[in-house]
C-alpha positions as a Python dict, from the first residue, in 0.01 Angstrom:
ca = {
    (1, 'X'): (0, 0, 0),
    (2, 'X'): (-134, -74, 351),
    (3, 'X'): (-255, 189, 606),
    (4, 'X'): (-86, 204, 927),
    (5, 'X'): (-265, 362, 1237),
    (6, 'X'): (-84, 446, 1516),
    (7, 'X'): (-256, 614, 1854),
    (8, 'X'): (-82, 828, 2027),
    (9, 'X'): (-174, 874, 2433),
    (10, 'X'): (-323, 1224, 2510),
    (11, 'X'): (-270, 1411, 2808),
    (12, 'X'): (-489, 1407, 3074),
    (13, 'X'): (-662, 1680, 3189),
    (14, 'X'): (-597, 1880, 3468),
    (15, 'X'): (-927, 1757, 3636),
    (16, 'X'): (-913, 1363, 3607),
    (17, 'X'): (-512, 1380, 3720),
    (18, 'X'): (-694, 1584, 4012),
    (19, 'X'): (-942, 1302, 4125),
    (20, 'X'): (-693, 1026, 4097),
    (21, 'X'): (-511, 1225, 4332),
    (22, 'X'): (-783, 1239, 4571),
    (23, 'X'): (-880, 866, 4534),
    (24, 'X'): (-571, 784, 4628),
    (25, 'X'): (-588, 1011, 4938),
    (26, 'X'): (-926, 847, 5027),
    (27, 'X'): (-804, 536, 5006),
    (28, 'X'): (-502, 613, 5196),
    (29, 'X'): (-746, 763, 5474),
    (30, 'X'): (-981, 481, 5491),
    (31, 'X'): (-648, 232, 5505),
    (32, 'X'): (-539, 467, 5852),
    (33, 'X'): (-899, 459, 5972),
    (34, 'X'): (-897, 70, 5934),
    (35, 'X'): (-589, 19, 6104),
    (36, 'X'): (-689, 284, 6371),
    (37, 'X'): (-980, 103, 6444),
    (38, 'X'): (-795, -246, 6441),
    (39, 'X'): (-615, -110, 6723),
    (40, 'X'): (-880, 21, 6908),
    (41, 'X'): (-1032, -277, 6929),
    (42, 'X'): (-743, -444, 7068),
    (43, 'X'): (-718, -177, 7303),
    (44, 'X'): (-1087, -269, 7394),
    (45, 'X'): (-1043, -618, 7406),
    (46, 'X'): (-707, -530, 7639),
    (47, 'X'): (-934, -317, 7886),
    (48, 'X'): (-1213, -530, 7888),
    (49, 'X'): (-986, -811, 8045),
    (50, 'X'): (-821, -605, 8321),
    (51, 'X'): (-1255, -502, 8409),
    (52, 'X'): (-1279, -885, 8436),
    (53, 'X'): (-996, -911, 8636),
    (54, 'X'): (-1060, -672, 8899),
    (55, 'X'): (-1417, -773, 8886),
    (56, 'X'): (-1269, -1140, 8978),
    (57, 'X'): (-1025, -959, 9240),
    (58, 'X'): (-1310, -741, 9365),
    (59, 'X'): (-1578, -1100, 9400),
    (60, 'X'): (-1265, -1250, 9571),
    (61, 'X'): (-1174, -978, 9809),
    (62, 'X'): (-1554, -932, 9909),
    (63, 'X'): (-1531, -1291, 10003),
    (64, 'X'): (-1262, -1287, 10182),
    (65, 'X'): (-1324, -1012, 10379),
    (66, 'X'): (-1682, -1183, 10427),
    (67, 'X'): (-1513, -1482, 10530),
    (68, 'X'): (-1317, -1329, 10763),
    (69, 'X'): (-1591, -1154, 10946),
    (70, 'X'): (-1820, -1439, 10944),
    (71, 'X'): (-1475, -1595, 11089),
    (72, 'X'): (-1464, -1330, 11363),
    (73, 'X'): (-1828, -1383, 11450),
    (74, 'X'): (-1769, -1747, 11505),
    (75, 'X'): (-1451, -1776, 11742),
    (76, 'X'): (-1601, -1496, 11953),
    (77, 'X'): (-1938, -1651, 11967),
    (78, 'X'): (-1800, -1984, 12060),
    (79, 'X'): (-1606, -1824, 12345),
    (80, 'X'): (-1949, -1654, 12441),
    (81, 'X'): (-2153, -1997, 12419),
    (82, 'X'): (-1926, -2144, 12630),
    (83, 'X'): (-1919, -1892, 12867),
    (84, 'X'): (-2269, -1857, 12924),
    (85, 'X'): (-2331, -2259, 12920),
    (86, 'X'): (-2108, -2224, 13246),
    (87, 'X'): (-2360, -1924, 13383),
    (88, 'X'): (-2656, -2103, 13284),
    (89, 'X'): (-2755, -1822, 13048),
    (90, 'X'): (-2975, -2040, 12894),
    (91, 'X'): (-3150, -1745, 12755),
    (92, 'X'): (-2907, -1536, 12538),
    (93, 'X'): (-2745, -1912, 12470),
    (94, 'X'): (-3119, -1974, 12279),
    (95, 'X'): (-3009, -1684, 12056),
    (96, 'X'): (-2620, -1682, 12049),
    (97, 'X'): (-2656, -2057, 11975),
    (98, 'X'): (-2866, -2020, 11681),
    (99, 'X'): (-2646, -1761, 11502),
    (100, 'X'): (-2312, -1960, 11588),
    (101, 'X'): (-2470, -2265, 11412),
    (102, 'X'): (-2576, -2000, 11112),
    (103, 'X'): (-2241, -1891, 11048),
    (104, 'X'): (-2092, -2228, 11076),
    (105, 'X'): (-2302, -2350, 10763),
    (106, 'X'): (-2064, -2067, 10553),
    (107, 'X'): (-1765, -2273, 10657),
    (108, 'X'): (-1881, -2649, 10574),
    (109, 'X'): (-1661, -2565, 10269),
    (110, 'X'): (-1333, -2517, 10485),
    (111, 'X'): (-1360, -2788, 10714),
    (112, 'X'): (-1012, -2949, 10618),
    (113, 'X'): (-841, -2609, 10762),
    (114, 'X'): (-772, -2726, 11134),
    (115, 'X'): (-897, -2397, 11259),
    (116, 'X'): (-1196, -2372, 11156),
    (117, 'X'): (-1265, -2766, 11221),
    (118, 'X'): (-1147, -2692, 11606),
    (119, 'X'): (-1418, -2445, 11598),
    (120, 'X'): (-1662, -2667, 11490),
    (121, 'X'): (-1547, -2905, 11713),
    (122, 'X'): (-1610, -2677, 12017),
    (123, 'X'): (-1926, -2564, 11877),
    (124, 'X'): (-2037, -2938, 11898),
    (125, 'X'): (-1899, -2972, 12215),
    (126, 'X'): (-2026, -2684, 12357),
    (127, 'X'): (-2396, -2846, 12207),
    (128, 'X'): (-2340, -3148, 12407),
    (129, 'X'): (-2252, -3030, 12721),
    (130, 'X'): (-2553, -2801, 12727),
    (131, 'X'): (-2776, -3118, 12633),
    (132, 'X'): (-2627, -3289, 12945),
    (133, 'X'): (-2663, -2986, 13171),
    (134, 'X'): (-3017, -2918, 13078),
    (135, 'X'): (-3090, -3287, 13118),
    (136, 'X'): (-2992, -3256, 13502),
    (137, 'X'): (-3111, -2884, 13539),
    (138, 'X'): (-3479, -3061, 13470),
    (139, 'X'): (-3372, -3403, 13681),
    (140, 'X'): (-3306, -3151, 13969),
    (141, 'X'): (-3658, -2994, 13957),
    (142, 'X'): (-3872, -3291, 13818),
    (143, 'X'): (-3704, -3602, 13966),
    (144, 'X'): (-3830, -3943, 13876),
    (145, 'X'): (-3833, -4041, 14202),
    (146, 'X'): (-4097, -3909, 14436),
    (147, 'X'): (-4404, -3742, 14413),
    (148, 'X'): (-4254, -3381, 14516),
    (149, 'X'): (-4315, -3109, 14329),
    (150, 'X'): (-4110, -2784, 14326),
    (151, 'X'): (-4368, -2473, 14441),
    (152, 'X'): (-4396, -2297, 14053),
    (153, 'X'): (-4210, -2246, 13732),
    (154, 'X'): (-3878, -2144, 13693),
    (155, 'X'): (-3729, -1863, 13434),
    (156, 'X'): (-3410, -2056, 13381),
    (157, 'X'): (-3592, -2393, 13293),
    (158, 'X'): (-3827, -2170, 13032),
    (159, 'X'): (-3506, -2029, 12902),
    (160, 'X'): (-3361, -2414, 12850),
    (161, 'X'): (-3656, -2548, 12694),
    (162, 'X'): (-3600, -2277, 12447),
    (163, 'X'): (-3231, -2427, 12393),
    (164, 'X'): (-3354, -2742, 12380),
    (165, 'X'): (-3530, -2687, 12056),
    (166, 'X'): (-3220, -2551, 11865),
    (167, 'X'): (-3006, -2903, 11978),
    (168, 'X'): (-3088, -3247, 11903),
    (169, 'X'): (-3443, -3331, 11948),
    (170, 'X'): (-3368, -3588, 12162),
    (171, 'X'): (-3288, -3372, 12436),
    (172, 'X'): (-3669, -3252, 12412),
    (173, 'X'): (-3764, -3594, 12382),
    (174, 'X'): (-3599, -3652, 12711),
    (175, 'X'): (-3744, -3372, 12906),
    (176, 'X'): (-4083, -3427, 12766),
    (177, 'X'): (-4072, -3788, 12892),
    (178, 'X'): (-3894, -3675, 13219),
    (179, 'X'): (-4165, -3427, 13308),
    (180, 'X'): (-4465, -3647, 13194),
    (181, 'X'): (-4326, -3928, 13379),
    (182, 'X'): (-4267, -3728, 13711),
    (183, 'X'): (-4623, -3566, 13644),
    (184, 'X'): (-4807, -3893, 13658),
    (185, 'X'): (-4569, -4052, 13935),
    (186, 'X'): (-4863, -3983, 14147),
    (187, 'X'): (-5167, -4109, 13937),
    (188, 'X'): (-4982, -4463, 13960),
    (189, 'X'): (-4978, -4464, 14328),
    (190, 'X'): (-5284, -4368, 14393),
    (191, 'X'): (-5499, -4594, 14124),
    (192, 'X'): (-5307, -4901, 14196),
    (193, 'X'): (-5465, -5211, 14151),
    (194, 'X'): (-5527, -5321, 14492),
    (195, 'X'): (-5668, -4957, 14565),
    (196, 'X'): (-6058, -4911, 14611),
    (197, 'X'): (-6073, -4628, 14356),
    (198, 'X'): (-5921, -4869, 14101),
    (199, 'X'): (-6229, -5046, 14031),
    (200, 'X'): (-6525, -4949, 13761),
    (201, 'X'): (-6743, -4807, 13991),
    (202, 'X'): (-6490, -4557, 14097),
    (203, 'X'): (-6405, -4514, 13719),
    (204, 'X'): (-6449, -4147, 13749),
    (205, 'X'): (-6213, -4092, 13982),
    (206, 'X'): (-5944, -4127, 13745),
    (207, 'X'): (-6074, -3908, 13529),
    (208, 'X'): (-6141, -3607, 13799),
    (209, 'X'): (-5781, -3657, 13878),
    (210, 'X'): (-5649, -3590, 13510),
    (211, 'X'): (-5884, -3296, 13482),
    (212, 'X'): (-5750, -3181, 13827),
    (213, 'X'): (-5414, -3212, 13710),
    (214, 'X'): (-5432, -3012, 13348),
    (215, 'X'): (-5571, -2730, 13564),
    (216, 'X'): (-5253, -2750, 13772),
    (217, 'X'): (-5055, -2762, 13510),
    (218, 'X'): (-5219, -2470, 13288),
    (219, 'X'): (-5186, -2268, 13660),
    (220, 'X'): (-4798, -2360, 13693),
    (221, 'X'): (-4627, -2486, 13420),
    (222, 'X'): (-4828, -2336, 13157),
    (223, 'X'): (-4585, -2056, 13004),
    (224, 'X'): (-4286, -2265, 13113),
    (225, 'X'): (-4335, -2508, 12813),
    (226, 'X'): (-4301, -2352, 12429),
    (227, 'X'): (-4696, -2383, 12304),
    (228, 'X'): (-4579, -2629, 12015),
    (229, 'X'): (-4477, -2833, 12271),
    (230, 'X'): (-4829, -2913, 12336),
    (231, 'X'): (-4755, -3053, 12696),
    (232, 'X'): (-5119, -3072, 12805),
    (233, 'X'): (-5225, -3281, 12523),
    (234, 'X'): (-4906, -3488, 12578),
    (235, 'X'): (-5012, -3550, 12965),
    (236, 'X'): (-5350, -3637, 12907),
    (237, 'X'): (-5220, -3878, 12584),
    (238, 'X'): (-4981, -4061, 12820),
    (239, 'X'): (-5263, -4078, 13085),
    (240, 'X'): (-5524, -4232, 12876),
    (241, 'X'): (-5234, -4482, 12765),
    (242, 'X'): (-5140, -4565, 13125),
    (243, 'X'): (-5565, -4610, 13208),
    (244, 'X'): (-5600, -4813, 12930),
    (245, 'X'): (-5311, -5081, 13044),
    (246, 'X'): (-5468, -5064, 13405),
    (247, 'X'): (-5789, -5081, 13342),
    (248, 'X'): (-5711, -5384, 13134),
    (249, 'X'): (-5475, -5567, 13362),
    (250, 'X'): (-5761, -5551, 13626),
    (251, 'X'): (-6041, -5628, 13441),
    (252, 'X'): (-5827, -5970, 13373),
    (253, 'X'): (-5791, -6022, 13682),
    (254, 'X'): (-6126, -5974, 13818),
    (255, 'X'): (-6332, -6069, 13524),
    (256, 'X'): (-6612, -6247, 13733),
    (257, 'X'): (-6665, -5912, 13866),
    (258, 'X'): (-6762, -5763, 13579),
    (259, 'X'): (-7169, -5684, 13570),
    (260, 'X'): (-7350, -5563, 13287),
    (261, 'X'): (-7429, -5222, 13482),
    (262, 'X'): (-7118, -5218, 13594),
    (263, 'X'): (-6947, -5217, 13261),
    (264, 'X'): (-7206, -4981, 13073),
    (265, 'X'): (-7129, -4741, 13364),
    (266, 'X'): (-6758, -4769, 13257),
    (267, 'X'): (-6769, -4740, 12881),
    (268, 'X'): (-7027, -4394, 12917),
    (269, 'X'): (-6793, -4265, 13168),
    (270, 'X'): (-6505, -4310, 12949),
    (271, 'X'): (-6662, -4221, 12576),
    (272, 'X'): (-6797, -3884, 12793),
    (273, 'X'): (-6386, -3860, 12898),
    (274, 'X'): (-6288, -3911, 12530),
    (275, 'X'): (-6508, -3630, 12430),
    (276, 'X'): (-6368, -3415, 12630),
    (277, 'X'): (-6041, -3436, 12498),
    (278, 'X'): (-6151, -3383, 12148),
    (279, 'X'): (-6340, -3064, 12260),
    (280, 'X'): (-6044, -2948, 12450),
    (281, 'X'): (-5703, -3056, 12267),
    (282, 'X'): (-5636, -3161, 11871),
    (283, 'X'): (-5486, -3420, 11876),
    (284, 'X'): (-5161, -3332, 11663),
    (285, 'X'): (-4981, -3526, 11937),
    (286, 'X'): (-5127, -3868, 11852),
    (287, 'X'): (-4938, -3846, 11499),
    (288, 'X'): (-4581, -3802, 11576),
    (289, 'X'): (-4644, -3489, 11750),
    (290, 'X'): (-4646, -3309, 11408),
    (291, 'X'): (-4934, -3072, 11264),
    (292, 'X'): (-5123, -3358, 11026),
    (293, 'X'): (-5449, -3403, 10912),
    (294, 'X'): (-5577, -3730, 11115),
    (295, 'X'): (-5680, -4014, 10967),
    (296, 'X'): (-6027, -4152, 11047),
    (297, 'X'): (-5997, -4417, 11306),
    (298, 'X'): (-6111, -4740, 11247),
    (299, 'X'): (-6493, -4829, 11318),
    (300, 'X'): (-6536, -5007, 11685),
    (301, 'X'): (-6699, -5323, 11722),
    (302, 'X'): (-6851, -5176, 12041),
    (303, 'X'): (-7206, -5174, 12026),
    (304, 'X'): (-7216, -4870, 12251),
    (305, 'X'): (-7006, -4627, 12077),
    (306, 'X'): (-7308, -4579, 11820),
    (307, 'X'): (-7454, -4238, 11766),
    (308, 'X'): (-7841, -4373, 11921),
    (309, 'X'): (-7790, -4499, 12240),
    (310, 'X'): (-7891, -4851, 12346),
    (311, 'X'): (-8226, -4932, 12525),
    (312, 'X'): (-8007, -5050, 12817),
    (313, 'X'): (-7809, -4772, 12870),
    (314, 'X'): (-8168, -4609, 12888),
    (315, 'X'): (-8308, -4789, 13158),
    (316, 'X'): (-7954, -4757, 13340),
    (317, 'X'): (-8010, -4358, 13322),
    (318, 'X'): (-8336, -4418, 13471),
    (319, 'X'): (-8214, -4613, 13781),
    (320, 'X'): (-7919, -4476, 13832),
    (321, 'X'): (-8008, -4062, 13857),
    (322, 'X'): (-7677, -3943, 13850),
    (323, 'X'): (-7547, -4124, 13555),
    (324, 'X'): (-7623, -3904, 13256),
    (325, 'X'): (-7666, -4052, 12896),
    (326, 'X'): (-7374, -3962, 12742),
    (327, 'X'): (-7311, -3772, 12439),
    (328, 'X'): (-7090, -3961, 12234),
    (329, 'X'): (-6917, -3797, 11900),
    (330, 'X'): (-6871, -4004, 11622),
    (331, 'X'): (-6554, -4159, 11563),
    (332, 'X'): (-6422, -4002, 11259),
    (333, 'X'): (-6488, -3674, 11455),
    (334, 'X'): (-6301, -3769, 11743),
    (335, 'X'): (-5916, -3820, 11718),
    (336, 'X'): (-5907, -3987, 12095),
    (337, 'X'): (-6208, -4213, 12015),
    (338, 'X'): (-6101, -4566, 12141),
    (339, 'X'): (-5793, -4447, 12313),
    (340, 'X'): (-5903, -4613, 12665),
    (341, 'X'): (-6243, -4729, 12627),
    (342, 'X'): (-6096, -4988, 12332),
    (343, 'X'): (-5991, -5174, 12679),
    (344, 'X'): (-6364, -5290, 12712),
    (345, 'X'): (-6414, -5484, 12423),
    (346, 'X'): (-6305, -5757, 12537),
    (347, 'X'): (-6556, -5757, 12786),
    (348, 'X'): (-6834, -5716, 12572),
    (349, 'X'): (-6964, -6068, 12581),
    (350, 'X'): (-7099, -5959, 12952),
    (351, 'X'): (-7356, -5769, 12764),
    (352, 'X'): (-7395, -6011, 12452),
    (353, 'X'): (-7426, -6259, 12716),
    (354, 'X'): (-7703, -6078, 12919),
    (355, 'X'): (-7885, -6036, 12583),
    (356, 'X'): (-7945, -6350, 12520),
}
């Protein structure tokens, strides 16, 4: 006879029914809690986007209102340029100018909207006509013909060379030139080459007259020229250009002339000239009128730009009492050595000559 087992399920207590009640709960809770948060972050990610969106707006309408100013700014500062160009304001142009040309850099951008390319236009136009009118403004004063000279500086012409640096740098070019030029009109007159004074005996002449003529300048013109300008340097550059070419062209032409005396008187006079540049201007002028260091200039082959001076030049002192040995810089040191007396070495065989 086989034994059968059967199991009968027993009630559960009142306890465990109790907890599988509240698992259930719980798990019913954390199911709303997920789905809670599942929508909260949806609702984040929602809100988030509209920030970014009016963030965008807000970038936008700060630049457009930007624009708009900067817009504002420009048509009524082109009406003011041109305005004043007419007046010959040259002095609030100098500032009104610069800020126009600002303000039209923020609308390179927007150059294919014909409004604001007719207000670059003008602005251009406005640049060029004030180029021109400066250009004759200075013509009037300085003109290239003549020797003339108006009595003293004028407040409108400072204004214009303050102009003149905002527009092309031609237009400084020009007046620099124009000035220069009209400055040493007289020089050429008076040193011609069938003049007396031309000679090399009369040497310092010429360079009395430059000295003279920085003086005048300094007195007159001084604060009419902006200081980086460097006009003084620049006259006395183009002078000792312009003596170089003379004193060559008649040194051709009367070559027979030339004595050994006479020529050592020349080169000291001229070395002592060059010195005084160097001790008085710095040369920034002679390198594309920029601020660089300057090379060293090539050594001479003149035997009497040496640091000792020759036994010649000696004896010359001696006889002649009012020629002082001069005291010549090295080369290196001096940015204007050779810058007239390089005319003389050609002449030098006088002296080998007299040597032998």
């Amino acid at each position: 006879m086989k034994w059968e087992f059967f199991f009968w399920p027993l009630p559960l207590s009142p306890a465990l029914e109790e907890a599988q009640k509240a698992i259930q709960q719980l798990f019913g809770k954390i199911k709303d809690i997920k789905d809670k948060a599942e929508k909260s972050e949806q609702m984040v990610k929602e809100i988030t986007r509209d920030i970014k969106q009016l963030d965008h707006a807000k970038r936008h309408l700060t630049t457009s209102i930007t624009t708009l100013n900067h817009l504002h700014m420009l048509a009524g500062g082109v009406d003011s340029l041109e305005a004043m160009t007419r007046r010959r304001q040259y002095g609030e142009v100098a500032n009104l100018l610069q800020g126009v040309m600002n303000v039209l850099e923020h609308f390179h951008r927007y150059m294919g909207i014909p409004q604001i390319r007719q207000l670059s236009e003008r602005v251009k136009a406005a640049q060029t006509e004030l180029g021109q009118q400066i250009l004759a403004d200075f013509e009037e004063a300085f003109p290239s013909q003549g020797t003339k000279r108006p009595g003293g500086p004028s407040n409108v012409l400072r204004d214009a060379c303050l102009v003149a640096n905002i527009l092309d740098p031609r237009i400084k070019q020009e007046i620099i030139k124009k000035f220069i030029k009209q400055h040493l009109s007289e020089y050429l007159v008076l040193f011609q080459e069938n003049q007396d004074v031309a000679w090399l005996d009369k040497i310092d002449r010429r360079y009395a007259w430059i000295k003279r003529q920085l003086v005048d300048y300094e007195e007159k013109y001084g604060r009419m020229f902006p200081r980086e300008w460097y006009m003084a340097e620049r006259i006395a550059v183009e002078f000792c250009h312009i003596t170089r070419t003379e004193l060559a062209k008649i040194m051709r032409t009367r070559a027979k002339e030339i004595e050994v005396k006479l020529l050592l008187f020349a080169i000291q006079r001229t070395t002592n000239f060059e010195g005084f540049l160097a001790k008085r201007f710095s040369g920034c002028t002679l390198t594309d009128g920029t601020l660089k260091k300057l090379e060293s200039p090539p050594a001479s082959t003149n035997p009497f730009l040496e640091d000792e001076p020759a036994p010649e030049m000696e004896e010359l002192a001696m006889e002649k009492g009012d020629v002082e040995q001069p005291k010549k810089p090295k080369a290196p040191d001096n940015p204007f050595h050779g810058i007239v007396s390089k005319c003389f070495e050609p002449h030098l065989y006088v002296y080998i000559e007299s040597q032998d």
